[in-house]
mmCIF file of C-alpha atoms in Angstrom:
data_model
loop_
_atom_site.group_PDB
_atom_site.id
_atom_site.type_symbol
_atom_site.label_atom_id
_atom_site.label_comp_id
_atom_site.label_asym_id
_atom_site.label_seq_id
_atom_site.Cartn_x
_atom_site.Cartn_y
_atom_site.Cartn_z
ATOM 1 C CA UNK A 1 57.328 27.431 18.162
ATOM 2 C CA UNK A 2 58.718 29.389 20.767
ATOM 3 C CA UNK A 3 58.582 26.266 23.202
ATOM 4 C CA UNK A 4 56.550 28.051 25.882
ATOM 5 C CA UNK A 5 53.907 26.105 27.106
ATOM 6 C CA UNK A 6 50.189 28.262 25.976
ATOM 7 C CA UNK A 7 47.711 28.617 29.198
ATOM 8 C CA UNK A 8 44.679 27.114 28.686
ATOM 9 C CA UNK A 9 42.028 29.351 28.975
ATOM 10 C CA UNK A 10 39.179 28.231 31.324
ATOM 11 C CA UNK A 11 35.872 28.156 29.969
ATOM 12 C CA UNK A 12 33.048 30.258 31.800
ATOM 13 C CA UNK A 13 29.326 29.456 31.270
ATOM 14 C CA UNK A 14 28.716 32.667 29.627
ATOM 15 C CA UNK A 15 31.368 30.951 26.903
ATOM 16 C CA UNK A 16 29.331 27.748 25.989
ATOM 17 C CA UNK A 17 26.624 28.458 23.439
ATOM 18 C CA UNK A 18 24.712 25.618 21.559
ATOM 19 C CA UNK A 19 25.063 25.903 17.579
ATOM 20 C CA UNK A 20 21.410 25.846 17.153
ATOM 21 C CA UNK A 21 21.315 26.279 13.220
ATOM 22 C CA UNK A 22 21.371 22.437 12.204
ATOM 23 C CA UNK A 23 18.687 21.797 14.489
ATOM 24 C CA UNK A 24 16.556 24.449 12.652
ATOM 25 C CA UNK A 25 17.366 22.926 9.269
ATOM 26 C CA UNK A 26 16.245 19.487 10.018
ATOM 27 C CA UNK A 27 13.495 20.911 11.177
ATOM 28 C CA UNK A 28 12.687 22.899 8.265
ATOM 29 C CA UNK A 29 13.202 20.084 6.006
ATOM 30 C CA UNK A 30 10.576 17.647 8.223
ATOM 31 C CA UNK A 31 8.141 20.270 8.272
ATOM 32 C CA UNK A 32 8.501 20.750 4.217
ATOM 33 C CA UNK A 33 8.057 17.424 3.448
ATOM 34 C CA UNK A 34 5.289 16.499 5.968
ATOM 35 C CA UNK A 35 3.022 19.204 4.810
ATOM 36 C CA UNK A 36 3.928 18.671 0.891
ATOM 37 C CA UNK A 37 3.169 14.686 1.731
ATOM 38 C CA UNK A 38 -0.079 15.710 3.918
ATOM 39 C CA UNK A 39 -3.445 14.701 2.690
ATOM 40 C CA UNK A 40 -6.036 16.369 5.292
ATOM 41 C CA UNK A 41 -9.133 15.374 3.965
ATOM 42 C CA UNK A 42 -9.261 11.351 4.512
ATOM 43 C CA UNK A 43 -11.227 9.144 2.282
ATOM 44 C CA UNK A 44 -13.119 5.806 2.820
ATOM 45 C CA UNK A 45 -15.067 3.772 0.752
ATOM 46 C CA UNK A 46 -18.345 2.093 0.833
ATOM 47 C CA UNK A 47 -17.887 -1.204 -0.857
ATOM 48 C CA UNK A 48 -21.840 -2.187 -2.584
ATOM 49 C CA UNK A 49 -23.010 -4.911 -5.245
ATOM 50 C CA UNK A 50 -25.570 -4.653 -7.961
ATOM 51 C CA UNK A 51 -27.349 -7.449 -9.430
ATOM 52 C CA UNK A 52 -26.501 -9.758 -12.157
ATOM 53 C CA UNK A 53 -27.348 -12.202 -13.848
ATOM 54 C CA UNK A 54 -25.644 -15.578 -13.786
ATOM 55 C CA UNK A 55 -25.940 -19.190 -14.828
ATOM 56 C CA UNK A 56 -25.133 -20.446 -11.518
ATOM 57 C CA UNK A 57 -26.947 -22.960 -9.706
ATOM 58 C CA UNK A 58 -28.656 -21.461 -6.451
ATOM 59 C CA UNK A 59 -26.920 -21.297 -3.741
ATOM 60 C CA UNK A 60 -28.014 -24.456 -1.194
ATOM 61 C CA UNK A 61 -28.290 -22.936 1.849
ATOM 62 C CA UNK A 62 -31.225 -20.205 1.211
ATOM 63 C CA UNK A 63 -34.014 -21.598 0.954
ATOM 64 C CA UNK A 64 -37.998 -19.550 0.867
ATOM 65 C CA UNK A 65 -38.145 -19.980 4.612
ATOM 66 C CA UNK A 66 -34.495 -18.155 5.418
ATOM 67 C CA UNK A 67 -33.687 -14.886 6.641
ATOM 68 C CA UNK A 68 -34.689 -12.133 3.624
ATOM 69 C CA UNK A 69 -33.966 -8.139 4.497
ATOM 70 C CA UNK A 70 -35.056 -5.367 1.886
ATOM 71 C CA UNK A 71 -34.797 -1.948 2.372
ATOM 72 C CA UNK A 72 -36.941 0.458 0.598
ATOM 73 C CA UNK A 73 -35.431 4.620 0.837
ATOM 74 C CA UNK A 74 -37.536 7.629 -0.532
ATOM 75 C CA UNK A 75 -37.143 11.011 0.300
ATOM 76 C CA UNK A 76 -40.220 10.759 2.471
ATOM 77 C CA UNK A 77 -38.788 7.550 4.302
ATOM 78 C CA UNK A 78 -36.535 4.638 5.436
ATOM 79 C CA UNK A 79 -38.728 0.777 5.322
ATOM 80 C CA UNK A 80 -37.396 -2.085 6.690
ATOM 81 C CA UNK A 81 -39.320 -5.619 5.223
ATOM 82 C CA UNK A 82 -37.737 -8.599 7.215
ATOM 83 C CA UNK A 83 -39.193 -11.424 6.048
ATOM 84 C CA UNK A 84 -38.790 -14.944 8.274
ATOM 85 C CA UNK A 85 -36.942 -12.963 10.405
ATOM 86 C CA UNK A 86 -38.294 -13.167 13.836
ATOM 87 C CA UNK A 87 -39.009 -9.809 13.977
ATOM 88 C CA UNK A 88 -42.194 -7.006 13.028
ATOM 89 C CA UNK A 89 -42.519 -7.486 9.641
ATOM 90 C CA UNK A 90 -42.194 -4.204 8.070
ATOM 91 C CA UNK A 91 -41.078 -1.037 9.963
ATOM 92 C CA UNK A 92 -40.815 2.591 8.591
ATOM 93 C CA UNK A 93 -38.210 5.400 9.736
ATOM 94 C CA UNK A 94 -37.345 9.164 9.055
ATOM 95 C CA UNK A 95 -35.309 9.703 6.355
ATOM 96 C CA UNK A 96 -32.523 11.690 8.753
ATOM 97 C CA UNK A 97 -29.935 10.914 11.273
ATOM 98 C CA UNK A 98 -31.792 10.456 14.310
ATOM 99 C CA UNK A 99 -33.958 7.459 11.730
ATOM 100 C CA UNK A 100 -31.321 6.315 10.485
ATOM 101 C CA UNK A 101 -29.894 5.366 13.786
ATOM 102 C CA UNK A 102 -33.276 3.887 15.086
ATOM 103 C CA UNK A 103 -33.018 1.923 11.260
ATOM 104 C CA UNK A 104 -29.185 0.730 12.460
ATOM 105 C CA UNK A 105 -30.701 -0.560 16.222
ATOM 106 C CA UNK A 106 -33.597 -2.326 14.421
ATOM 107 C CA UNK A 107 -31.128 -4.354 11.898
ATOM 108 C CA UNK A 108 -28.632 -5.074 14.989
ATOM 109 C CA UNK A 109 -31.644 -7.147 16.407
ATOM 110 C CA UNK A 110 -32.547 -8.533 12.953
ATOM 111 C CA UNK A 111 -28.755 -9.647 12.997
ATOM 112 C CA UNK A 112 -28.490 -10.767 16.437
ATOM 113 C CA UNK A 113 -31.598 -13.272 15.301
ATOM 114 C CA UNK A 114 -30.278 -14.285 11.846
ATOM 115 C CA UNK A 115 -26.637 -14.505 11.909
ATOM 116 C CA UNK A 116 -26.074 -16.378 8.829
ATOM 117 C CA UNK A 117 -27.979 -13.431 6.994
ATOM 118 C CA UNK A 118 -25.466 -10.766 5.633
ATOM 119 C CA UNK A 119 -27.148 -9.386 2.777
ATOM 120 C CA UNK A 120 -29.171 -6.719 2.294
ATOM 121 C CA UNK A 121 -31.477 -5.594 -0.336
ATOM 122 C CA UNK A 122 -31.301 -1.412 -1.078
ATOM 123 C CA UNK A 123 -33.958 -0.220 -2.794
ATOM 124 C CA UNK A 124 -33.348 3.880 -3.972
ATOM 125 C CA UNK A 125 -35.845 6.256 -5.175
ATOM 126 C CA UNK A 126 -34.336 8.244 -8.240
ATOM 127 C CA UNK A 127 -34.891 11.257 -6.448
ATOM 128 C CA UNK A 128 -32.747 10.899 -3.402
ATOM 129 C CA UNK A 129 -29.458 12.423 -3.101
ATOM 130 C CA UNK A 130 -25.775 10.557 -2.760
ATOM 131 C CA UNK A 131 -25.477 12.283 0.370
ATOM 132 C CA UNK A 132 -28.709 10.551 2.393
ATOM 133 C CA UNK A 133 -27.784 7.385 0.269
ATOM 134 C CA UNK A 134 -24.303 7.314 2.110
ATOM 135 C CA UNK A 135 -26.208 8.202 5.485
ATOM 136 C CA UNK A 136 -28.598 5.105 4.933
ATOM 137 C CA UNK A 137 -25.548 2.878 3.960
ATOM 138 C CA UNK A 138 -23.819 3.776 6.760
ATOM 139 C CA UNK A 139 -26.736 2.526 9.034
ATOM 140 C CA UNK A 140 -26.928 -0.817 7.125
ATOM 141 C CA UNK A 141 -23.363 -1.529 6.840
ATOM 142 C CA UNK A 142 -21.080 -0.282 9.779
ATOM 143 C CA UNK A 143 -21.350 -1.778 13.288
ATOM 144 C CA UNK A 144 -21.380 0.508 15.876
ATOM 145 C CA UNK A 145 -18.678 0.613 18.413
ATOM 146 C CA UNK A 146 -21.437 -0.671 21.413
ATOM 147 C CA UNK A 147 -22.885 -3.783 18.861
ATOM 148 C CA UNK A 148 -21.540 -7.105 19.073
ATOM 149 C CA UNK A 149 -19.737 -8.865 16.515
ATOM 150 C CA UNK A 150 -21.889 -10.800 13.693
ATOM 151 C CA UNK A 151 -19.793 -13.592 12.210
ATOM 152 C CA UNK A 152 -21.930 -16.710 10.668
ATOM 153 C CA UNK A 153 -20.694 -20.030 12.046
ATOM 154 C CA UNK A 154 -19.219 -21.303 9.125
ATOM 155 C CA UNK A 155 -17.230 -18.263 8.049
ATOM 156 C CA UNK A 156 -14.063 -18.114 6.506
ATOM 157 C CA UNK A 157 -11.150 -15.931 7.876
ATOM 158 C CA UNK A 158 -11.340 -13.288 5.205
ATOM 159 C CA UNK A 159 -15.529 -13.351 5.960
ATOM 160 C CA UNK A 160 -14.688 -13.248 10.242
ATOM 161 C CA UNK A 161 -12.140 -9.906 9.403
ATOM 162 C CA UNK A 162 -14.889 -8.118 7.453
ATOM 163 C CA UNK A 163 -17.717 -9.280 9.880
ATOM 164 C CA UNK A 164 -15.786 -7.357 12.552
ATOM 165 C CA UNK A 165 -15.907 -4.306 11.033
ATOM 166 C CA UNK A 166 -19.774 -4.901 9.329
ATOM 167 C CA UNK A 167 -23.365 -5.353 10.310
ATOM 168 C CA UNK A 168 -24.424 -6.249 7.222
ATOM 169 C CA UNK A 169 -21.232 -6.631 4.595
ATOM 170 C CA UNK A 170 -23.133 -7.196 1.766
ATOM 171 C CA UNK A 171 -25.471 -4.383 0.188
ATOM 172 C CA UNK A 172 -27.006 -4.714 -3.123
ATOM 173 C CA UNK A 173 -28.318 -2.508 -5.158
ATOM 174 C CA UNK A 174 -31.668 -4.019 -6.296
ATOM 175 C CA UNK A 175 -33.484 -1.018 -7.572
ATOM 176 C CA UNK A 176 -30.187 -0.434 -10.240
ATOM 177 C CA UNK A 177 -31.957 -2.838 -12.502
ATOM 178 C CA UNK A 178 -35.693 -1.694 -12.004
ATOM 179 C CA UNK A 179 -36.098 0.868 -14.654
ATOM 180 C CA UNK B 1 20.659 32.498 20.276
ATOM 181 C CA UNK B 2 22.345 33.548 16.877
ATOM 182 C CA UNK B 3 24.188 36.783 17.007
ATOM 183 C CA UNK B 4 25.994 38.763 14.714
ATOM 184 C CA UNK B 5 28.540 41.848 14.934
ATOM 185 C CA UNK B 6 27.981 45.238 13.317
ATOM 186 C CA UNK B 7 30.849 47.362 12.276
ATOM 187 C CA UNK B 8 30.153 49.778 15.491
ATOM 188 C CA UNK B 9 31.400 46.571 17.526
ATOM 189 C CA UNK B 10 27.348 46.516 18.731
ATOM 190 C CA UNK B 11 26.416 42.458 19.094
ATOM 191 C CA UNK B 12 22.742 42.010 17.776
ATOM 192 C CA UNK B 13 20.890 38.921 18.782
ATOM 193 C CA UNK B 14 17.768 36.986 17.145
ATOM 194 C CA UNK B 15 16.001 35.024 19.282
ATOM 195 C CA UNK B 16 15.504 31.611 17.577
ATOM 196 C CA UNK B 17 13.705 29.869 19.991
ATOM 197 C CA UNK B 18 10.190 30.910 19.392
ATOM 198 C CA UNK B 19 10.660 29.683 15.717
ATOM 199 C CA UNK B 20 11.623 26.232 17.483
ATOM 200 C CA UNK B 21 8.823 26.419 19.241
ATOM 201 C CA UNK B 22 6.836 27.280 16.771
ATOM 202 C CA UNK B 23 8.186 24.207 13.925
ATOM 203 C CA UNK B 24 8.120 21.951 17.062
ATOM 204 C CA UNK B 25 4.414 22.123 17.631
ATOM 205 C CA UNK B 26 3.901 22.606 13.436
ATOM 206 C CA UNK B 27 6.033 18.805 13.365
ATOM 207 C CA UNK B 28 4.006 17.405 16.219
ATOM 208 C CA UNK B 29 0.667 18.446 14.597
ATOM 209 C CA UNK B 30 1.828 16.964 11.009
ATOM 210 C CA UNK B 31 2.924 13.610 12.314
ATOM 211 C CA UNK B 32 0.125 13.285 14.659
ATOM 212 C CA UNK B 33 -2.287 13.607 11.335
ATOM 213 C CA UNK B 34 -0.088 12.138 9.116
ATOM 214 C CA UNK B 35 -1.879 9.309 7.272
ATOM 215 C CA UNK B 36 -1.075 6.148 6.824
ATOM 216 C CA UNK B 37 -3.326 5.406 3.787
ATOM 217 C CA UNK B 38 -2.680 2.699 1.256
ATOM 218 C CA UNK B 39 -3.676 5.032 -1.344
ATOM 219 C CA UNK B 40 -2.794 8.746 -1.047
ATOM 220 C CA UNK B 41 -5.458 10.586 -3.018
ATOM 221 C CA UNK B 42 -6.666 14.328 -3.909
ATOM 222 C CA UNK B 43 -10.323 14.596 -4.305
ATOM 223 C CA UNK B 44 -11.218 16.443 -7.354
ATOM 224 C CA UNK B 45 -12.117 20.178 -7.049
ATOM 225 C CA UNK B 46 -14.867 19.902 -8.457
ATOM 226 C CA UNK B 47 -16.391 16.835 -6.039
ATOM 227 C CA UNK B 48 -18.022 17.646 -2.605
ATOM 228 C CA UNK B 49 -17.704 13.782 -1.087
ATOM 229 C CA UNK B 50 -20.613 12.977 1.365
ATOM 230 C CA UNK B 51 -19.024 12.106 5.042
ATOM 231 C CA UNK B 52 -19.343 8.739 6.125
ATOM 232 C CA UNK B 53 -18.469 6.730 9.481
ATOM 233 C CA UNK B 54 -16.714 3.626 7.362
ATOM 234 C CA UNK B 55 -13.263 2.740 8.664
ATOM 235 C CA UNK B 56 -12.609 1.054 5.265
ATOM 236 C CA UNK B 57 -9.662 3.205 3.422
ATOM 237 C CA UNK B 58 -9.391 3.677 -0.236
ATOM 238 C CA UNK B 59 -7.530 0.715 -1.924
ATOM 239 C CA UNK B 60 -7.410 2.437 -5.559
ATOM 240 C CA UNK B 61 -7.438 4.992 -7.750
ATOM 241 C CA UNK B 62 -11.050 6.087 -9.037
ATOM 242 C CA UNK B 63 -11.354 5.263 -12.544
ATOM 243 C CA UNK B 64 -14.832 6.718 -12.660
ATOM 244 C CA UNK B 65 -15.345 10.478 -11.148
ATOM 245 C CA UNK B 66 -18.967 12.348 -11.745
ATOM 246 C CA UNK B 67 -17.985 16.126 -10.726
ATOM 247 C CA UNK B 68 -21.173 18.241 -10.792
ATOM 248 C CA UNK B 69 -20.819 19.114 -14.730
ATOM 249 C CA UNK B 70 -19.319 16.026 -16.192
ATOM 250 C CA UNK B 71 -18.501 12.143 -16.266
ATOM 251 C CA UNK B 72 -14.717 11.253 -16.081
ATOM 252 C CA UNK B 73 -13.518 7.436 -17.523
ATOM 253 C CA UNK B 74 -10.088 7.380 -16.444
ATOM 254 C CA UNK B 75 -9.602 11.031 -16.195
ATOM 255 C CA UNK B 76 -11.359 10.924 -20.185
ATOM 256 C CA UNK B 77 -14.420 12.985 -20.150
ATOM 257 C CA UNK B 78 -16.832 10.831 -21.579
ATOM 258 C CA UNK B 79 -19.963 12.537 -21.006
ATOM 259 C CA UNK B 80 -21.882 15.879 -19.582
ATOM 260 C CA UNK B 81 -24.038 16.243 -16.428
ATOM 261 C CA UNK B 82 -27.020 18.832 -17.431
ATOM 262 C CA UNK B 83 -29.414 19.432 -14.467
ATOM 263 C CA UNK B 84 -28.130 16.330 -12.644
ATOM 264 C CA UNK B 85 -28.413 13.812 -15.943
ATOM 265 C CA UNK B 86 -26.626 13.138 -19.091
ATOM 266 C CA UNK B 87 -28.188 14.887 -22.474
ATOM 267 C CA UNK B 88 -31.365 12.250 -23.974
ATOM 268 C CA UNK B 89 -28.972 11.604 -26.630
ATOM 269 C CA UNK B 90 -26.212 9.817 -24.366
ATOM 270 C CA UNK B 91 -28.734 7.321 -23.202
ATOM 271 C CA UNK B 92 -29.979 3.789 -23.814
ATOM 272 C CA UNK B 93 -32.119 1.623 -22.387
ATOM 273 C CA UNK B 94 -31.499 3.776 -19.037
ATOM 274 C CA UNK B 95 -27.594 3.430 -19.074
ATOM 275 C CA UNK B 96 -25.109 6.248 -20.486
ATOM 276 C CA UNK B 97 -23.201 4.921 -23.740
ATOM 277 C CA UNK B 98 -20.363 6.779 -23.767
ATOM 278 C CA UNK B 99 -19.413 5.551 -20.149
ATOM 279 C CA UNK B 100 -20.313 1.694 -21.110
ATOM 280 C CA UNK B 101 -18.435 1.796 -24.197
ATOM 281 C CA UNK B 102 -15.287 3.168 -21.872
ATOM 282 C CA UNK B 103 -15.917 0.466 -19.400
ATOM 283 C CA UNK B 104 -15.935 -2.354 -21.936
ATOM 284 C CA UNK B 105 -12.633 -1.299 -23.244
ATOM 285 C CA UNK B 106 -11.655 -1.175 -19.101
ATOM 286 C CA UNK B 107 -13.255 -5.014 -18.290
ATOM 287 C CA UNK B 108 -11.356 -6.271 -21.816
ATOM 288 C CA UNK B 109 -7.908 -4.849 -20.210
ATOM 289 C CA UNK B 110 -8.690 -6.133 -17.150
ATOM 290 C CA UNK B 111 -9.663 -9.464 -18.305
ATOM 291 C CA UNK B 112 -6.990 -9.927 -20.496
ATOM 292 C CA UNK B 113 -4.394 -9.106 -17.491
ATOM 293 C CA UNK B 114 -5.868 -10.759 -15.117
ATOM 294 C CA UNK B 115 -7.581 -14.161 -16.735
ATOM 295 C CA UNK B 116 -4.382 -16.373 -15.854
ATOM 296 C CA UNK B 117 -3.942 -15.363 -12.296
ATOM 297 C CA UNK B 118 -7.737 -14.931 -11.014
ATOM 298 C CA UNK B 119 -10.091 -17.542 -10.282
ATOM 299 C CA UNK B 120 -13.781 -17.407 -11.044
ATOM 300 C CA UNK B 121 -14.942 -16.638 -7.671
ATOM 301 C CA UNK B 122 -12.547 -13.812 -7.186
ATOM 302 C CA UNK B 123 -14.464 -12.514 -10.155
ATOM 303 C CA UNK B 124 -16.172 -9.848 -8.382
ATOM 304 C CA UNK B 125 -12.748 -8.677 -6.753
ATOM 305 C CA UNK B 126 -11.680 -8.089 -10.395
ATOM 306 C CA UNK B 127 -14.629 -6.347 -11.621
ATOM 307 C CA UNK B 128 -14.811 -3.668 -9.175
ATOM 308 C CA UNK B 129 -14.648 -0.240 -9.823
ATOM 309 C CA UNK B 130 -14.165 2.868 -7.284
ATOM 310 C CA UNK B 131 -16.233 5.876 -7.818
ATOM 311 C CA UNK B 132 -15.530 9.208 -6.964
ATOM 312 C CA UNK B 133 -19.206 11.163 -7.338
ATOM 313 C CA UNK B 134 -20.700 14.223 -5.995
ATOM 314 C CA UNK B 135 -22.920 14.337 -3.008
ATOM 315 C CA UNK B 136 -25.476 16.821 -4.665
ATOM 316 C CA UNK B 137 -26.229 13.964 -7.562
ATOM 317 C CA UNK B 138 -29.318 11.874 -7.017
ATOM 318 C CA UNK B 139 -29.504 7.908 -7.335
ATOM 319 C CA UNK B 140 -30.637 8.077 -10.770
ATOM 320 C CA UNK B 141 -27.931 9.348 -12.393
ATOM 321 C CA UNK B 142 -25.322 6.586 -9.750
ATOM 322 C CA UNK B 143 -28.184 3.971 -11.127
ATOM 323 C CA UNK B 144 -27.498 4.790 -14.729
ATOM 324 C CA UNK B 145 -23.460 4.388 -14.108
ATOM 325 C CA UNK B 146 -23.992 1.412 -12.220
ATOM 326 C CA UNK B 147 -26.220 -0.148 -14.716
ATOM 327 C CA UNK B 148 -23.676 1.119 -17.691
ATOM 328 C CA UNK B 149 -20.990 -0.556 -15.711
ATOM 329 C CA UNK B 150 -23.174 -3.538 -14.825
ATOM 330 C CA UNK B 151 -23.411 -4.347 -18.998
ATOM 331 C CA UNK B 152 -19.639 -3.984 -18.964
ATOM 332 C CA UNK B 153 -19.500 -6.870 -16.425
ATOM 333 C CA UNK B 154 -18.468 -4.925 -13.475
ATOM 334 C CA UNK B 155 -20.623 -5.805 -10.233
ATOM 335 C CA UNK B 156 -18.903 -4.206 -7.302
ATOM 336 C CA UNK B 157 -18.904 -0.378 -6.533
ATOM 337 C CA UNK B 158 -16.618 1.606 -4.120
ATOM 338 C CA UNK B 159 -18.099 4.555 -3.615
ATOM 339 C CA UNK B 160 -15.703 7.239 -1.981
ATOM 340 C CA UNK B 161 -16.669 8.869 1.111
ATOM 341 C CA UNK B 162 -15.304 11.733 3.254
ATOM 342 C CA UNK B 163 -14.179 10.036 6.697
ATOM 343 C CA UNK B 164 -15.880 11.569 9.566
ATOM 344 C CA UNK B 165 -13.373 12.252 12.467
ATOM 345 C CA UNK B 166 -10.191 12.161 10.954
#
């Protein structure tokens, strides 16, 4: 209180410093949560049907002269029956990646012929593993990023989002009920 | 540049900014693979999932899991895996009891929560289940769930897959 007026000291750039620390606790924080909250193994799903039995009446539109696929897997090989297809018959694959792609390029040109035919029939050998079951499903079901799109001409919206994504959206099961 | 002084009247100095750099690329990786999944889910330990190319992401929790020793309802065990099949005495007509008889009680819940709300041809929507199975089984133990869940009314399968790429 002496009344003198105080100097104001002039601040060098050797005087400035940046207060790092709160910088380093958000960052700790982020970096706990986002690798309590990380999930690093990513998991899809293959959606399939199996058969049942119902009292329905038939549905109209198939007839014995439409569009019929059937797909027969062992651990020997892949066969593809198209019946009133437009295509060969029957046609056998390996049972491994590089068949399972030549399966996927025969089916796009099944599709490309048939477009109102989304269904598939998956027959399994017991004997063959989950593993080459997925492979095989992923050949029947997923369009590949160079196919076209397969929507039937009288889909519905939900039916046009899934045929985006699908080459054949719906796989059944068949062989569950053989015993 | 954090800096502290001793009682000598030394300054010492850590050097913070290689842990910066260090958390900045750490953040950067997390929220680069963070996921955006629906459903945020931990495969079981004892579950190898086969990979798959499918872009469709898991919607729900499994309610059946087949680890490489035993069959889960719900997180119940309700039967063993021997040699990659249930014991003879689990079986009937080709489907597992145990499992069919947890399923029924499953459709009945389902039914009775869902029977006001759900049309008949959203049937199939309501009677799907999501299965969580090794990738060392063979189909004929998945064709003796499926057919166990097929007598308990359920007709749509999600089978969990690894995504490939992600």
């Amino acid at each position: 209180m002496a009344g003198g007026k105080k100097k104001k000291k002039k601040l060098g750039y050797r005087d400035i410093s940046l207060n790092i620390m709160p910088f380093i606790d958000v960052f700790s924080l982020l970096n706990t949560f986002l690798l309590m909250s990380a999930v690093f193994l990513s998991v899809g799903i293959i959606e399939v049907q199996i058969p049942f039995l119902t009292s329905a009446p038939p549905d109209k539109k198939q007839d014995d002269k439409s569009c019929s696929v059937k797909i027969d897997m062992s651990k020997e090989t892949f066969e593809v029956t198209a019946d009133n297809c437009g295509v060969e018959t029957s046609k056998k694959f390996r049972p491994d990646k590089a068949g399972a792609d030549e399966m996927h390029a025969h089916l796009v040109n099944i599709r490309k012929q048939n477009l109102d035919t989304d269904k598939v029939q998956f027959f399994t050998e017991d004997d063959v593993i989950w593993k080459d079951v997925a492979m095989a499903l992923d050949a029947i079901k997923l369009r590949g990023p160079k196919d076209p799109v397969f929507v039937k001409k009288d889909a519905t919206d939900a039916e046009r989002a899934v045929g985006s994504d699908a080459l054949f959206p719906k796989v059944v099961m068949a062989s569950v009920i053989l015993k | 540049m954090a800096s502290v002084n001793t009682d000598s009247g030394d300054s010492l100095e850590l050097n913070l900014m290689p842990m910066l750099d260090i958390f900045s690329i750490l953040i950067t990786f997390l929220l680069m693979s963070y996921s955006t999944d629906p459903v945020s889910y931990d495969v079981n330990a004892g579950v190898t999932l086969p990979e798959s190319m499918t872009t469709v992401t898991l919607d729900e929790l499994p309610s059946i899991k087949v680890t490489k020793s035993e069959i889960l309802v719900n997180d119940k065990k309700v039967a063993t895996v021997i040699g990659g099949d249930v014991p003879e005495k689990d079986r009937a007509q080709g489907a597992i009891m145990p499992v069919f008889k947890e399923l029924e009680k499953l459709a009945e819940a389902n039914k009775r929560a869902l029977r006001a709300r759900v049309a008949e041809r959203d049937k199939s929507k309501i009677f799907a289940l999501t299965m969580e199975m090794d990738r060392s089984h063979t189909f004929k133990l998945m064709k003796r769930i499926m057919l166990s869940a097929q007598q308990a009314e359920f007709i749509t399968f999600k089978l969990m897959v690894a995504r490939e790429g992600e």
